[in-house]
PDB file of C-alpha atoms in Angstrom:
ATOM      1  CA  GLY A   1      -0.252  26.177 -28.703  1.00 52.00           C
ATOM      2  CA  PHE A   2      -0.247  22.727 -27.266  1.00 54.00           C
ATOM      3  CA  MET A   3      -2.866  20.984 -25.180  1.00 53.00           C
ATOM      4  CA  PHE A   4      -2.211  17.991 -22.973  1.00 52.00           C
ATOM      5  CA  TYR A   5      -5.006  15.873 -21.562  1.00 53.00           C
ATOM      6  CA  LEU A   6      -4.374  13.758 -18.498  1.00 52.00           C
ATOM      7  CA  ALA A   7      -6.824  11.448 -16.834  1.00 52.00           C
ATOM      8  CA  THR A   8      -5.711   9.961 -13.565  1.00 51.00           C
ATOM      9  CA  LYS A   9      -7.239   7.205 -11.536  1.00 52.00           C
ATOM     10  CA  LYS A  10      -8.367   8.078  -8.040  1.00 52.00           C
ATOM     11  CA  LYS A  11      -7.412   5.521  -5.449  1.00 55.00           C
ATOM     12  CA  SER A  12     -10.538   4.024  -3.987  1.00 58.00           C
ATOM     13  CA  LYS A  13     -11.447   1.094  -1.858  1.00 87.00           C
ATOM     14  CA  GLU A  14     -13.903  -1.248  -3.501  1.00 91.00           C
ATOM     15  CA  VAL A  15     -16.935  -2.077  -1.393  1.00 92.00           C
ATOM     16  CA  ASN A  16     -18.024  -5.645  -0.670  1.00 93.00           C
ATOM     17  CA  LEU A  17     -21.794  -5.369  -0.978  1.00 92.00           C
ATOM     18  CA  ARG A  18     -22.411  -8.401   1.251  1.00 92.00           C
ATOM     19  CA  ALA A  19     -20.486  -6.773   4.119  1.00 94.00           C
ATOM     20  CA  LEU A  20     -22.785  -3.711   4.157  1.00 95.00           C
ATOM     21  CA  SER A  21     -25.987  -3.092   6.074  1.00 95.00           C
ATOM     22  CA  ARG A  22     -29.210  -3.428   4.050  1.00 96.00           C
ATOM     23  CA  GLU A  23     -29.546   0.379   4.127  1.00 96.00           C
ATOM     24  CA  ASP A  24     -26.045   0.872   2.707  1.00 96.00           C
ATOM     25  CA  GLN A  25     -26.610  -1.874   0.107  1.00 96.00           C
ATOM     26  CA  ASP A  26     -29.656   0.047  -1.105  1.00 96.00           C
ATOM     27  CA  LEU A  27     -27.478   3.136  -1.713  1.00 96.00           C
ATOM     28  CA  PHE A  28     -25.924   1.019  -4.467  1.00 96.00           C
ATOM     29  CA  LEU A  29     -28.701  -1.352  -5.582  1.00 95.00           C
ATOM     30  CA  LYS A  30     -31.452   1.295  -5.677  1.00 95.00           C
ATOM     31  CA  GLY A  31     -29.200   4.297  -6.191  1.00 95.00           C
ATOM     32  CA  SER A  32     -25.824   4.370  -7.895  1.00 96.00           C
ATOM     33  CA  ASP A  33     -26.254   1.070  -9.819  1.00 96.00           C
ATOM     34  CA  VAL A  34     -29.478   2.480 -11.309  1.00 96.00           C
ATOM     35  CA  ASP A  35     -27.737   5.783 -12.117  1.00 95.00           C
ATOM     36  CA  GLU A  36     -24.874   3.955 -13.849  1.00 94.00           C
ATOM     37  CA  TRP A  37     -27.238   1.800 -15.909  1.00 96.00           C
ATOM     38  CA  LYS A  38     -29.204   4.904 -16.962  1.00 95.00           C
ATOM     39  CA  SER A  39     -25.948   6.631 -17.964  1.00 92.00           C
ATOM     40  CA  LEU A  40     -24.933   3.669 -20.152  1.00 93.00           C
ATOM     41  CA  GLN A  41     -28.337   3.764 -21.838  1.00 93.00           C
ATOM     42  CA  ASP A  42     -28.416   7.567 -22.221  1.00 92.00           C
ATOM     43  CA  ASN A  43     -24.977   7.488 -23.870  1.00 89.00           C
ATOM     44  CA  ARG A  44     -26.006   4.588 -26.135  1.00 91.00           C
ATOM     45  CA  ALA A  45     -23.026   2.535 -24.979  1.00 92.00           C
ATOM     46  CA  VAL A  46     -24.983  -0.729 -24.973  1.00 94.00           C
ATOM     47  CA  ASP A  47     -28.210  -2.196 -26.300  1.00 96.00           C
ATOM     48  CA  VAL A  48     -30.148  -4.952 -24.566  1.00 97.00           C
ATOM     49  CA  VAL A  49     -30.454  -8.228 -26.473  1.00 97.00           C
ATOM     50  CA  VAL A  50     -33.605 -10.042 -25.321  1.00 97.00           C
ATOM     51  CA  PRO A  51     -33.264 -13.593 -23.946  1.00 98.00           C
ATOM     52  CA  THR A  52     -34.539 -15.382 -27.074  1.00 97.00           C
ATOM     53  CA  GLU A  53     -31.972 -13.643 -29.325  1.00 97.00           C
ATOM     54  CA  ALA A  54     -29.323 -13.887 -26.589  1.00 97.00           C
ATOM     55  CA  SER A  55     -29.773 -17.660 -26.477  1.00 97.00           C
ATOM     56  CA  THR A  56     -28.984 -17.905 -30.203  1.00 97.00           C
ATOM     57  CA  ILE A  57     -25.894 -15.699 -29.801  1.00 97.00           C
ATOM     58  CA  ARG A  58     -24.713 -17.842 -26.856  1.00 97.00           C
ATOM     59  CA  GLN A  59     -24.979 -20.960 -29.026  1.00 97.00           C
ATOM     60  CA  GLN A  60     -23.444 -19.529 -32.202  1.00 96.00           C
ATOM     61  CA  HIS A  61     -20.839 -17.075 -30.846  1.00 94.00           C
ATOM     62  CA  PRO A  62     -19.908 -17.867 -27.223  1.00 93.00           C
ATOM     63  CA  GLU A  63     -16.383 -16.528 -27.859  1.00 90.00           C
ATOM     64  CA  ARG A  64     -17.823 -13.020 -28.446  1.00 91.00           C
ATOM     65  CA  ILE A  65     -19.382 -12.783 -24.972  1.00 91.00           C
ATOM     66  CA  MET A  66     -17.548 -11.133 -22.086  1.00 91.00           C
ATOM     67  CA  ARG A  67     -18.474 -10.936 -18.429  1.00 92.00           C
ATOM     68  CA  CYS A  68     -19.016  -7.691 -16.555  1.00 94.00           C
ATOM     69  CA  ARG A  69     -19.622  -6.607 -12.968  1.00 94.00           C
ATOM     70  CA  PHE A  70     -20.326  -3.542 -10.883  1.00 95.00           C
ATOM     71  CA  VAL A  71     -17.352  -1.917  -9.188  1.00 94.00           C
ATOM     72  CA  ARG A  72     -18.635  -0.044  -6.157  1.00 96.00           C
ATOM     73  CA  ASP A  73     -17.086   2.360  -3.688  1.00 95.00           C
ATOM     74  CA  PHE A  74     -17.891   5.343  -1.511  1.00 95.00           C
ATOM     75  CA  ARG A  75     -16.640   8.804  -2.515  1.00 93.00           C
ATOM     76  CA  ARG A  76     -16.412  11.866  -0.318  1.00 92.00           C
ATOM     77  CA  SER A  77     -19.342  14.273  -0.654  1.00 92.00           C
ATOM     78  CA  GLU A  78     -19.906  17.699   0.907  1.00 91.00           C
ATOM     79  CA  LYS A  79     -23.682  17.410   0.827  1.00 92.00           C
ATOM     80  CA  ALA A  80     -26.274  14.837   1.729  1.00 92.00           C
ATOM     81  CA  ILE A  81     -28.235  13.364  -1.188  1.00 92.00           C
ATOM     82  CA  LEU A  82     -31.289  11.310  -0.288  1.00 92.00           C
ATOM     83  CA  GLY A  83     -30.835   7.673  -1.302  1.00 93.00           C
ATOM     84  CA  ARG A  84     -27.241   8.281  -2.470  1.00 93.00           C
ATOM     85  CA  THR A  85     -25.162   9.240   0.604  1.00 94.00           C
ATOM     86  CA  ARG A  86     -24.475   8.186   4.153  1.00 94.00           C
ATOM     87  CA  PRO A  87     -22.753  10.125   6.954  1.00 93.00           C
ATOM     88  CA  SER A  88     -18.947   9.916   6.938  1.00 92.00           C
ATOM     89  CA  PRO A  89     -17.317   7.807   9.662  1.00 89.00           C
ATOM     90  CA  PRO A  90     -16.735   9.487  13.041  1.00 90.00           C
ATOM     91  CA  GLY A  91     -13.931  12.043  12.886  1.00 89.00           C
ATOM     92  CA  LYS A  92     -14.493  12.828   9.207  1.00 89.00           C
ATOM     93  CA  ALA A  93     -16.651  15.694   7.997  1.00 89.00           C
ATOM     94  CA  GLY A  94     -19.310  15.447   5.322  1.00 92.00           C
ATOM     95  CA  PHE A  95     -20.822  12.410   3.703  1.00 95.00           C
ATOM     96  CA  GLU A  96     -19.926   9.402   1.604  1.00 95.00           C
ATOM     97  CA  LYS A  97     -21.659   9.011  -1.744  1.00 96.00           C
ATOM     98  CA  ALA A  98     -22.224   5.555  -3.244  1.00 96.00           C
ATOM     99  CA  LYS A  99     -20.552   5.258  -6.656  1.00 95.00           C
ATOM    100  CA  SER A 100     -21.018   2.377  -9.108  1.00 95.00           C
ATOM    101  CA  ARG A 101     -19.315   1.612 -12.405  1.00 93.00           C
ATOM    102  CA  LEU A 102     -20.298  -1.227 -14.697  1.00 94.00           C
ATOM    103  CA  ALA A 103     -16.991  -2.716 -15.794  1.00 90.00           C
ATOM    104  CA  ALA A 104     -16.317  -5.318 -18.461  1.00 86.00           C
ATOM    105  CA  LEU A 105     -13.699  -7.909 -17.615  1.00 84.00           C
ATOM    106  CA  GLY A 106     -11.355  -6.535 -20.259  1.00 74.00           C
ATOM    107  CA  HIS A 107      -8.895  -9.406 -20.107  1.00 72.00           C
ATOM    108  CA  LEU A 108     -11.684 -11.522 -21.656  1.00 71.00           C
ATOM    109  CA  ASP A 109     -12.179  -9.160 -24.621  1.00 72.00           C
ATOM    110  CA  PRO A 110     -12.095 -11.399 -27.714  1.00 70.00           C
ATOM    111  CA  ASP A 111     -10.429  -8.569 -29.663  1.00 68.00           C
ATOM    112  CA  LEU A 112      -7.760  -7.776 -27.062  1.00 61.00           C
ATOM    113  CA  PRO A 113      -4.781  -9.145 -29.037  1.00 65.00           C
ATOM    114  CA  LEU A 114      -5.817  -7.150 -32.127  1.00 65.00           C
ATOM    115  CA  LYS A 115      -6.457  -3.984 -30.073  1.00 61.00           C
ATOM    116  CA  MET A 116      -3.048  -4.305 -28.448  1.00 62.00           C
ATOM    117  CA  GLU A 117      -1.367  -4.835 -31.803  1.00 63.00           C
ATOM    118  CA  GLN A 118      -3.096  -1.753 -33.253  1.00 61.00           C
ATOM    119  CA  LEU A 119      -2.691   0.310 -30.041  1.00 58.00           C
ATOM    120  CA  ARG A 120      -6.469   0.820 -29.920  1.00 58.00           C
ATOM    121  CA  LEU A 121      -7.113   0.303 -26.229  1.00 58.00           C
ATOM    122  CA  ALA A 122      -9.812   2.618 -24.915  1.00 57.00           C
ATOM    123  CA  SER A 123      -8.681   3.304 -21.354  1.00 55.00           C
ATOM    124  CA  PRO A 124      -8.288   7.094 -20.968  1.00 50.00           C
ATOM    125  CA  THR A 125      -5.934   6.880 -17.990  1.00 54.00           C
ATOM    126  CA  VAL A 126      -2.218   7.514 -17.892  1.00 57.00           C
ATOM    127  CA  SER A 127       0.638   5.811 -16.131  1.00 62.00           C
ATOM    128  CA  PRO A 128       1.914   7.380 -12.889  1.00 68.00           C
ATOM    129  CA  THR A 129       5.203   8.315 -14.581  1.00 75.00           C
ATOM    130  CA  SER A 130       3.425  10.237 -17.363  1.00 74.00           C
ATOM    131  CA  VAL A 131       1.869  12.791 -15.005  1.00 76.00           C
ATOM    132  CA  PRO A 132       5.170  14.320 -13.767  1.00 82.00           C
ATOM    133  CA  LEU A 133       6.557  14.239 -17.321  1.00 82.00           C
ATOM    134  CA  VAL A 134       3.658  16.248 -18.729  1.00 81.00           C
ATOM    135  CA  LEU A 135       3.636  18.646 -15.745  1.00 83.00           C
ATOM    136  CA  GLN A 136       7.380  19.257 -16.117  1.00 85.00           C
ATOM    137  CA  THR A 137       6.996  19.854 -19.856  1.00 86.00           C
ATOM    138  CA  CYS A 138       4.203  22.362 -19.181  1.00 83.00           C
ATOM    139  CA  ALA A 139       6.298  24.136 -16.541  1.00 87.00           C
ATOM    140  CA  SER A 140       9.428  24.221 -18.723  1.00 91.00           C
ATOM    141  CA  GLU A 141       7.537  25.522 -21.745  1.00 88.00           C
ATOM    142  CA  ARG A 142       5.301  27.812 -19.636  1.00 87.00           C
ATOM    143  CA  PHE A 143       2.149  26.150 -20.956  1.00 87.00           C
ATOM    144  CA  PRO A 144      -0.995  26.981 -18.975  1.00 84.00           C
ATOM    145  CA  ILE A 145      -2.515  24.092 -17.036  1.00 79.00           C
ATOM    146  CA  SER A 146      -6.219  23.551 -16.385  1.00 74.00           C
ATOM    147  CA  LEU A 147      -7.927  20.774 -14.481  1.00 65.00           C
ATOM    148  CA  ALA A 148     -11.334  19.354 -15.278  1.00 57.00           C
ATOM    149  CA  ASP A 149     -13.425  16.335 -14.455  1.00 52.00           C
ATOM    150  CA  ILE A 150     -15.192  14.833 -17.442  1.00 50.00           C
ATOM    151  CA  ARG A 151     -18.317  12.988 -16.405  1.00 53.00           C
ATOM    152  CA  THR A 152     -18.797   9.701 -18.204  1.00 51.00           C
ATOM    153  CA  ALA A 153     -15.514  10.198 -20.091  1.00 52.00           C
ATOM    154  CA  PHE A 154     -15.478   6.555 -21.177  1.00 53.00           C
ATOM    155  CA  LEU A 155     -18.998   6.777 -22.539  1.00 54.00           C
ATOM    156  CA  ASN A 156     -18.233   9.736 -24.794  1.00 56.00           C
ATOM    157  CA  SER A 157     -15.968   7.712 -27.050  1.00 63.00           C
ATOM    158  CA  GLU A 158     -16.705   6.615 -30.600  1.00 67.00           C
ATOM    159  CA  GLU A 159     -18.691   3.503 -31.345  1.00 68.00           C
ATOM    160  CA  LEU A 160     -16.806   0.270 -31.882  1.00 68.00           C
ATOM    161  CA  PRO A 161     -15.878  -0.302 -35.556  1.00 66.00           C
ATOM    162  CA  ALA A 162     -18.760  -1.744 -37.552  1.00 73.00           C
ATOM    163  CA  ASP A 163     -16.386  -3.911 -39.595  1.00 72.00           C
ATOM    164  CA  ARG A 164     -15.508  -6.047 -36.546  1.00 80.00           C
ATOM    165  CA  ALA A 165     -17.525  -8.906 -35.132  1.00 83.00           C
ATOM    166  CA  PRO A 166     -19.946  -7.708 -32.442  1.00 89.00           C
ATOM    167  CA  VAL A 167     -19.035  -7.951 -28.760  1.00 88.00           C
ATOM    168  CA  TYR A 168     -21.532  -8.806 -26.040  1.00 92.00           C
ATOM    169  CA  CYS A 169     -21.545  -8.852 -22.246  1.00 92.00           C
ATOM    170  CA  ASP A 170     -23.478 -11.089 -19.929  1.00 95.00           C
ATOM    171  CA  LEU A 171     -25.496  -9.214 -17.330  1.00 97.00           C
ATOM    172  CA  PRO A 172     -23.574  -8.468 -14.141  1.00 97.00           C
ATOM    173  CA  PRO A 173     -24.240 -10.636 -11.066  1.00 95.00           C
ATOM    174  CA  GLY A 174     -27.607  -9.541  -9.729  1.00 93.00           C
ATOM    175  CA  GLY A 175     -28.713  -8.279 -13.149  1.00 95.00           C
ATOM    176  CA  LEU A 176     -29.734  -4.796 -14.241  1.00 95.00           C
ATOM    177  CA  PRO A 177     -32.887  -2.784 -13.445  1.00 91.00           C
ATOM    178  CA  GLY A 178     -35.658  -3.531 -15.925  1.00 92.00           C
ATOM    179  CA  VAL A 179     -33.608  -6.079 -17.900  1.00 96.00           C
ATOM    180  CA  ALA A 180     -34.875  -9.652 -18.177  1.00 97.00           C
ATOM    181  CA  PRO A 181     -32.579 -12.387 -16.837  1.00 97.00           C
ATOM    182  CA  GLY A 182     -30.887 -14.216 -19.712  1.00 97.00           C
ATOM    183  CA  SER A 183     -30.460 -11.029 -21.753  1.00 98.00           C
ATOM    184  CA  LEU A 184     -27.128  -9.908 -23.170  1.00 97.00           C
ATOM    185  CA  LEU A 185     -25.680  -6.443 -23.649  1.00 97.00           C
ATOM    186  CA  PHE A 186     -24.593  -5.603 -27.190  1.00 95.00           C
ATOM    187  CA  VAL A 187     -21.588  -3.310 -26.758  1.00 91.00           C
ATOM    188  CA  ARG A 188     -21.784  -0.240 -29.010  1.00 91.00           C
ATOM    189  CA  LYS A 189     -19.100   1.874 -27.312  1.00 87.00           C
ATOM    190  CA  PRO A 190     -16.186   0.952 -25.083  1.00 79.00           C
ATOM    191  CA  PHE A 191     -17.024   1.348 -21.412  1.00 81.00           C
ATOM    192  CA  TYR A 192     -15.027   0.646 -18.281  1.00 77.00           C
ATOM    193  CA  GLY A 193     -12.832  -2.404 -18.725  1.00 73.00           C
ATOM    194  CA  PHE A 194     -12.347  -2.128 -22.500  1.00 72.00           C
TER     195      PHE A 194
END
């Protein structure tokens, strides 16, 4: 039998943190940003490079350092979660859950031309035209279809090849919980933006 895997992007509206109330900002800064950072650490996607070592890397290999930032939005939630959700706007049922993703600015990846040449880009999403094609193939061939949501799909990928020069990220604006300013992130696995 055959198995097709599709990952689609959900349309979401990115949140401007500065436009939120202090209470709503905390849903991100003390909630989902912390959860995302813990997930990156738990999945060994990055290692922290302390400021003294980071300074040397900045001097010797500035071309190997990318920028990153948090992408934040609210997702629909059926239940209230303390410190993670807020009530939905009037006229909508349920709650809105704060969701954060640390994303590298992939267009600054020093290895992007090589990755493109070798078709080794890590994004597990498909183009909008691929979805109907795969669904039609499944229907025509009477293949069964199952849907699933894979948590931290990006973070379950293989480590970057050891034979390539290392890639680093500056800390996102505002930093990361428990990480000293001036540190770098050594990228072990592709995460959002790669």
